[in-house]
Coordinates of C-alpha atoms and ligand atoms in Angstrom, one line a residue:
M30 CA 106.0 5.6 -25.3
M31 CA 106.0 6.4 -28.9
N32 CA 107.6 3.4 -30.1
R33 CA 106.0 0.2 -29.4
T34 CA 108.0 -2.5 -31.9
R35 CA 105.2 -4.9 -30.2
R36 CA 102.1 -3.3 -31.7
L37 CA 102.9 -5.1 -34.7
R38 CA 103.1 -8.5 -33.4
N39 CA 99.4 -8.4 -31.9
S40 CA 97.9 -11.2 -34.1
A41 CA 98.7 -13.8 -36.6
S42 CA 97.2 -12.1 -39.5
L43 CA 99.3 -8.8 -38.5
R44 CA 102.5 -10.6 -38.2
R45 CA 101.9 -12.3 -41.5
L46 CA 101.5 -8.5 -43.1
V47 CA 104.7 -7.3 -41.9
R48 CA 106.7 -10.2 -42.4
E49 CA 109.6 -9.4 -44.2
T50 CA 110.9 -13.0 -45.4
T51 CA 108.6 -15.7 -46.8
L52 CA 110.3 -19.2 -47.7
S53 CA 108.7 -21.1 -50.6
V54 CA 109.1 -24.1 -52.4
N55 CA 110.4 -22.3 -55.2
D56 CA 113.5 -21.8 -53.2
F57 CA 114.4 -25.4 -52.8
V58 CA 117.0 -27.8 -54.5
Y59 CA 116.9 -31.6 -53.4
P60 CA 120.2 -33.1 -53.5
L61 CA 119.9 -37.2 -55.0
F62 CA 122.6 -40.0 -54.6
I63 CA 122.4 -42.1 -57.3
E64 CA 124.0 -45.5 -57.1
E65 CA 125.4 -48.0 -59.8
G66 CA 123.5 -51.2 -59.6
Q67 CA 119.6 -52.1 -59.7
D68 CA 117.0 -52.3 -57.0
I69 CA 118.8 -50.1 -54.5
V70 CA 117.3 -48.1 -51.7
Q71 CA 119.8 -47.8 -49.7
P72 CA 119.5 -45.3 -46.2
V73 CA 122.3 -43.3 -45.4
T74 CA 122.7 -43.9 -41.5
S75 CA 123.9 -40.4 -40.4
M76 CA 121.5 -38.8 -42.4
P77 CA 118.1 -39.9 -41.4
G78 CA 115.4 -40.2 -44.4
V79 CA 118.1 -39.7 -46.9
H80 CA 118.9 -43.0 -49.3
R81 CA 121.1 -43.8 -52.6
Y82 CA 118.9 -44.8 -55.0
S83 CA 119.5 -46.8 -58.4
V84 CA 118.2 -45.5 -61.4
D85 CA 115.2 -48.1 -61.4
R86 CA 114.1 -47.1 -58.0
L87 CA 114.5 -43.5 -58.7
P88 CA 110.5 -43.0 -59.3
E89 CA 109.8 -43.3 -55.5
I90 CA 111.7 -40.2 -54.7
M91 CA 111.0 -38.6 -58.2
D92 CA 107.4 -38.8 -57.6
R93 CA 107.9 -37.1 -54.3
V94 CA 109.9 -34.3 -55.6
V95 CA 107.1 -33.6 -58.0
A96 CA 104.3 -34.0 -55.5
A97 CA 105.8 -31.3 -53.4
R98 CA 106.4 -28.9 -56.6
V99 CA 110.2 -29.0 -56.0
P100 CA 111.5 -27.4 -58.8
A101 CA 115.0 -29.1 -59.1
V102 CA 117.4 -31.8 -58.1
L103 CA 121.0 -31.9 -57.6
L104 CA 122.4 -35.1 -58.6
F105 CA 125.6 -36.8 -57.1
G106 CA 127.0 -40.3 -58.7
I107 CA 128.2 -43.3 -57.0
P108 CA 130.0 -45.2 -59.6
A109 CA 130.7 -49.1 -59.5
H110 CA 134.5 -48.3 -60.5
K111 CA 136.8 -45.8 -59.3
D112 CA 140.4 -44.7 -60.9
D113 CA 143.0 -42.4 -60.3
T114 CA 141.4 -39.7 -62.9
G115 CA 137.5 -40.1 -62.1
S116 CA 137.1 -41.3 -65.8
E117 CA 133.6 -42.5 -65.2
T118 CA 132.9 -38.9 -65.0
W119 CA 132.6 -38.4 -68.5
N120 CA 131.7 -42.1 -69.6
E121 CA 128.4 -41.3 -71.3
A122 CA 127.0 -44.5 -69.9
G123 CA 128.0 -43.4 -66.7
I124 CA 125.9 -43.5 -63.4
I125 CA 124.9 -39.5 -63.6
Q126 CA 124.6 -39.8 -67.6
Q127 CA 122.1 -42.8 -67.1
A128 CA 120.2 -40.6 -64.1
I129 CA 120.0 -37.4 -66.0
R130 CA 118.3 -39.3 -69.3
F131 CA 115.9 -41.2 -66.8
I132 CA 114.7 -38.0 -64.9
K133 CA 114.6 -35.9 -68.1
K134 CA 112.5 -38.6 -69.7
N135 CA 110.2 -39.5 -67.0
Y136 CA 110.1 -36.2 -65.1
P137 CA 110.7 -33.2 -67.8
Q138 CA 109.2 -30.7 -65.4
V139 CA 112.1 -31.0 -62.9
T140 CA 115.2 -29.0 -63.5
V141 CA 118.4 -31.3 -63.4
I142 CA 121.4 -29.9 -61.7
T143 CA 124.5 -32.0 -61.8
D144 CA 127.3 -31.9 -59.3
V145 CA 130.6 -31.5 -61.4
C146 CA 133.5 -33.1 -59.2
F147 CA 135.7 -36.1 -59.2
C148 CA 135.7 -37.1 -55.6
E149 CA 133.3 -39.9 -55.8
Y150 CA 135.1 -41.3 -59.1
T151 CA 138.6 -41.1 -58.1
S152 CA 140.3 -44.1 -56.3
H153 CA 141.9 -41.5 -53.6
G154 CA 138.7 -39.5 -52.9
H155 CA 140.4 -36.3 -54.3
C156 CA 138.8 -33.6 -56.3
G157 CA 141.0 -34.0 -59.2
V158 CA 144.2 -35.2 -60.9
L159 CA 147.1 -36.0 -58.7
V160 CA 150.7 -35.1 -58.8
D161 CA 152.9 -36.2 -56.1
E162 CA 149.8 -36.0 -53.7
Y163 CA 149.1 -32.6 -54.6
V164 CA 145.6 -31.7 -56.6
D165 CA 146.9 -30.3 -60.0
N166 CA 144.7 -27.4 -61.0
D167 CA 145.4 -27.3 -64.8
A168 CA 145.2 -30.8 -65.6
T169 CA 142.1 -31.0 -63.8
L170 CA 140.5 -28.4 -65.5
G171 CA 140.6 -30.4 -69.0
N172 CA 138.8 -33.3 -67.0
I173 CA 136.2 -30.9 -65.9
Q174 CA 135.3 -29.9 -69.3
K175 CA 135.2 -33.5 -70.6
Q176 CA 132.8 -34.1 -67.5
V177 CA 130.4 -31.0 -68.2
L178 CA 130.2 -31.9 -71.8
S179 CA 129.0 -35.5 -71.4
H180 CA 126.3 -34.2 -68.7
A181 CA 125.2 -31.5 -71.6
A182 CA 124.8 -34.4 -73.8
A183 CA 123.0 -36.7 -71.4
G184 CA 120.5 -33.7 -71.4
A185 CA 121.5 -31.9 -68.0
D186 CA 119.6 -28.3 -67.4
M187 CA 122.4 -26.8 -65.2
V188 CA 125.9 -27.9 -64.4
A189 CA 127.4 -27.1 -60.7
P190 CA 131.3 -27.3 -60.4
S191 CA 132.2 -28.1 -56.9
G192 CA 135.9 -28.8 -57.0
M193 CA 137.3 -25.3 -56.0
M194 CA 139.7 -25.5 -59.0
D195 CA 141.0 -22.0 -60.2
G196 CA 139.6 -21.2 -63.6
T197 CA 136.8 -23.7 -63.6
V198 CA 133.9 -21.5 -64.8
A199 CA 135.9 -20.3 -67.5
A200 CA 137.1 -23.7 -68.7
I201 CA 133.5 -24.9 -68.4
R202 CA 132.1 -21.7 -70.2
E203 CA 134.5 -22.2 -73.2
A204 CA 133.7 -26.1 -73.6
L205 CA 130.0 -25.3 -73.5
D206 CA 129.9 -22.5 -75.7
A207 CA 132.3 -24.4 -78.3
N208 CA 129.9 -27.3 -78.3
G209 CA 126.6 -25.8 -79.0
Y210 CA 125.8 -25.3 -75.1
A211 CA 125.6 -21.5 -75.0
N212 CA 122.6 -21.6 -73.0
L213 CA 123.5 -24.0 -70.6
P214 CA 123.7 -22.2 -67.1
V215 CA 126.7 -22.7 -64.4
M216 CA 125.8 -22.7 -60.9
A217 CA 129.4 -22.4 -59.3
Y218 CA 129.9 -23.6 -55.9
S219 CA 132.1 -20.5 -55.5
V220 CA 132.7 -19.9 -51.7
K221 CA 133.4 -23.5 -50.7
Y222 CA 135.1 -23.8 -47.3
A223 CA 137.1 -27.2 -46.2
S224 CA 134.4 -27.7 -43.6
S225 CA 133.9 -30.5 -41.1
F226 CA 130.1 -30.1 -41.8
Y227 CA 130.6 -32.5 -44.9
G228 CA 131.2 -35.5 -42.9
P229 CA 127.9 -37.3 -43.5
F230 CA 127.9 -36.5 -47.2
R231 CA 131.2 -38.5 -47.8
E232 CA 129.4 -41.8 -46.2
A233 CA 126.5 -41.1 -48.5
A234 CA 128.6 -40.4 -51.6
D235 CA 131.6 -42.5 -50.6
S236 CA 134.0 -39.7 -51.3
A237 CA 136.1 -39.3 -48.3
P238 CA 139.9 -38.7 -49.3
S239 CA 142.1 -41.6 -48.5
F240 CA 145.0 -39.4 -47.3
G241 CA 145.2 -35.7 -46.1
D242 CA 142.3 -33.3 -46.4
R243 CA 140.6 -30.7 -49.0
K244 CA 142.6 -27.5 -47.6
T245 CA 144.7 -26.9 -50.7
Y246 CA 141.8 -26.3 -52.7
Q247 CA 138.5 -25.6 -50.4
M248 CA 138.9 -22.2 -48.5
D249 CA 140.0 -21.6 -45.1
P250 CA 136.7 -21.1 -42.5
A251 CA 138.4 -18.1 -41.0
N252 CA 138.3 -15.9 -44.4
S253 CA 135.5 -14.1 -45.7
R254 CA 137.2 -11.3 -47.9
E255 CA 138.9 -14.2 -49.7
G256 CA 135.1 -15.5 -50.5
L257 CA 134.5 -12.1 -52.0
L258 CA 137.4 -12.7 -54.5
E259 CA 136.4 -16.3 -55.4
A260 CA 132.5 -15.0 -56.0
E261 CA 134.2 -12.1 -58.1
Y262 CA 136.4 -14.3 -60.2
D263 CA 133.4 -17.0 -60.9
D264 CA 131.3 -13.9 -61.9
L265 CA 133.6 -12.3 -64.5
E266 CA 134.1 -16.0 -65.7
G267 CA 130.5 -16.1 -66.5
A268 CA 129.1 -18.0 -63.7
D269 CA 125.1 -17.6 -63.6
I270 CA 124.4 -18.5 -59.9
L271 CA 126.9 -17.9 -57.1
M272 CA 126.9 -20.5 -54.2
V273 CA 127.8 -20.6 -50.8
K274 CA 128.8 -23.5 -48.8
P275 CA 127.8 -24.7 -45.9
A276 CA 124.9 -22.3 -45.0
I277 CA 124.3 -22.1 -41.2
T278 CA 127.8 -21.2 -40.2
Y279 CA 128.4 -19.0 -43.1
L280 CA 125.2 -16.9 -43.2
D281 CA 127.7 -13.5 -42.8
V282 CA 129.3 -14.7 -46.2
V283 CA 126.1 -15.4 -47.8
K284 CA 125.0 -11.8 -46.9
S285 CA 128.0 -9.9 -48.0
I286 CA 127.8 -11.8 -51.5
K287 CA 124.3 -10.9 -51.7
D288 CA 125.1 -7.3 -51.1
I289 CA 127.6 -6.9 -53.9
F290 CA 126.6 -9.2 -56.7
N291 CA 123.4 -8.9 -58.7
K292 CA 123.3 -12.7 -59.5
P293 CA 121.2 -15.4 -57.9
I294 CA 122.9 -16.4 -54.8
A295 CA 122.5 -20.2 -53.7
A296 CA 123.2 -21.4 -49.9
Y297 CA 124.0 -25.1 -49.6
N298 CA 122.7 -26.6 -46.4
V299 CA 125.0 -29.4 -46.0
S300 CA 124.9 -32.6 -44.7
G301 CA 126.5 -32.2 -41.1
E302 CA 124.1 -29.7 -40.6
Y303 CA 120.9 -31.9 -41.6
A304 CA 122.3 -34.5 -39.5
M305 CA 122.7 -32.5 -36.0
I306 CA 119.1 -31.3 -36.6
K307 CA 118.0 -34.8 -37.4
A308 CA 119.9 -36.3 -34.3
A309 CA 118.7 -33.8 -31.6
A310 CA 115.2 -34.2 -32.9
A311 CA 115.6 -38.1 -32.8
N312 CA 116.5 -37.5 -28.9
G313 CA 113.7 -35.2 -28.2
W314 CA 115.9 -32.4 -27.6
I315 CA 114.3 -29.9 -30.1
D316 CA 111.3 -29.8 -32.1
G317 CA 112.8 -30.9 -35.4
E318 CA 110.4 -29.5 -37.6
K319 CA 110.4 -26.2 -36.2
V320 CA 114.2 -25.9 -36.0
M321 CA 114.3 -27.0 -39.3
M322 CA 111.8 -24.2 -40.6
E323 CA 113.4 -21.6 -38.6
L324 CA 116.9 -22.7 -40.1
L325 CA 115.7 -22.7 -43.8
L326 CA 114.2 -19.1 -43.1
S327 CA 117.3 -17.9 -41.4
I328 CA 119.3 -19.1 -44.4
K329 CA 116.7 -17.0 -46.8
R330 CA 116.9 -13.8 -44.5
A331 CA 120.5 -13.9 -44.8
G332 CA 120.1 -13.5 -48.6
A333 CA 120.0 -17.0 -50.2
D334 CA 117.7 -16.7 -53.3
I335 CA 118.1 -20.7 -53.4
I336 CA 118.7 -23.2 -50.7
I337 CA 120.1 -26.6 -51.6
T338 CA 118.7 -28.9 -49.0
Y339 CA 118.3 -32.4 -47.6
F340 CA 114.8 -31.1 -45.8
A341 CA 113.5 -29.7 -49.0
L342 CA 111.0 -32.3 -49.4
E343 CA 110.0 -32.2 -45.7
A344 CA 109.9 -28.4 -45.8
A345 CA 107.8 -28.4 -48.7
E346 CA 105.0 -30.2 -47.4
I347 CA 104.9 -28.1 -44.3
L348 CA 105.0 -25.1 -46.3
T349 CA 101.9 -26.4 -48.2
K350 CA 100.0 -27.0 -44.7
T351 CA 101.3 -23.7 -43.1
Q352 CA 101.4 -21.2 -45.6
Y353 CA 98.6 -19.1 -43.8
E354 CA 99.9 -19.3 -40.4
Ligands
PBG428 C1 132.2 -32.7 -53.5 C2 131.1 -32.3 -52.7 C3 131.1 -32.5 -51.4 C4 129.7 -32.1 -51.1 C5 129.0 -31.5 -52.1 N1 130.0 -31.8 -53.0 C6 131.8 -33.2 -50.4 C7 133.2 -32.5 -50.4 O1 133.5 -31.3 -50.7 O2 134.0 -33.1 -49.8 C8 129.3 -31.9 -49.8 C9 127.6 -31.8 -49.4 C10 127.3 -32.0 -48.1 O3 128.2 -32.2 -47.2 O4 126.1 -32.0 -47.8 N2 131.7 -33.6 -54.9

């Protein structure tokens, strides 16, 4: 036999030599839930290992982020007061603004990315301004501009709009550039599906819609060419990083976006993907650590340069131990 692919699998060192994809701590972004109030470290039941923190208790988790050398966190706020427009999102004393200032002051080496959306802040749980139970795209854009300017003023290093309103990146770029933030990058949730895998997040962030669903703004899971269109528009509007979300069930989309666009590609390994693995591992049905690492590797192999994941700290700790295996 001339060709035996097994020859290069003979030993661990040889396998290391021909390995095509390597995961690194540098790939990870760790999402953080920050709740208004004091002395809160509240476990999220459906996401074992994940908690909501009040700002004063953030050091517990931020110390771990720094020790694990994870380069960035993605912040989600849970405000004490909601209203029909989500006006707390642009309150300069709001929960996210406080959290940004706290982290930038105490952990300046960590990149702070903010999720830009309204669903945690609106009384109806939808991602924008409602007109007759329909999320009004253009009325929402003005509020998005207020929100990003407020995050920028508090010191955010990057903003990540996740509401799937058309024209979002252009509106954000216009507001930032006109206010002295031309150098603040945008990571766009470009290809975001109306996915059932967000279930546990909605418990964590208290953001489930009070009626209906998000199918008039988030994408149909059946479509991939439409995802290319979404990415193309965000690219043309000046997005710096293009994201696909969720990750595992959309690796085909990650791959096609990666093949076409020459900007960094992010993939969001979402709450439901995390919860399934944690639940199976807790039952002893899978080896949780090994499955986690294989899954993260698969996301990278498909083309993600950046992986947003609740596994970031655990995976970083394992990578440090096993990098020569
Ligand atoms: C919207 C937002 C959601 C997630 C991130 N940003 C929820 C949604 O669109 O309903 C989901 C993340 C996850 O499931 O881990 N602010």
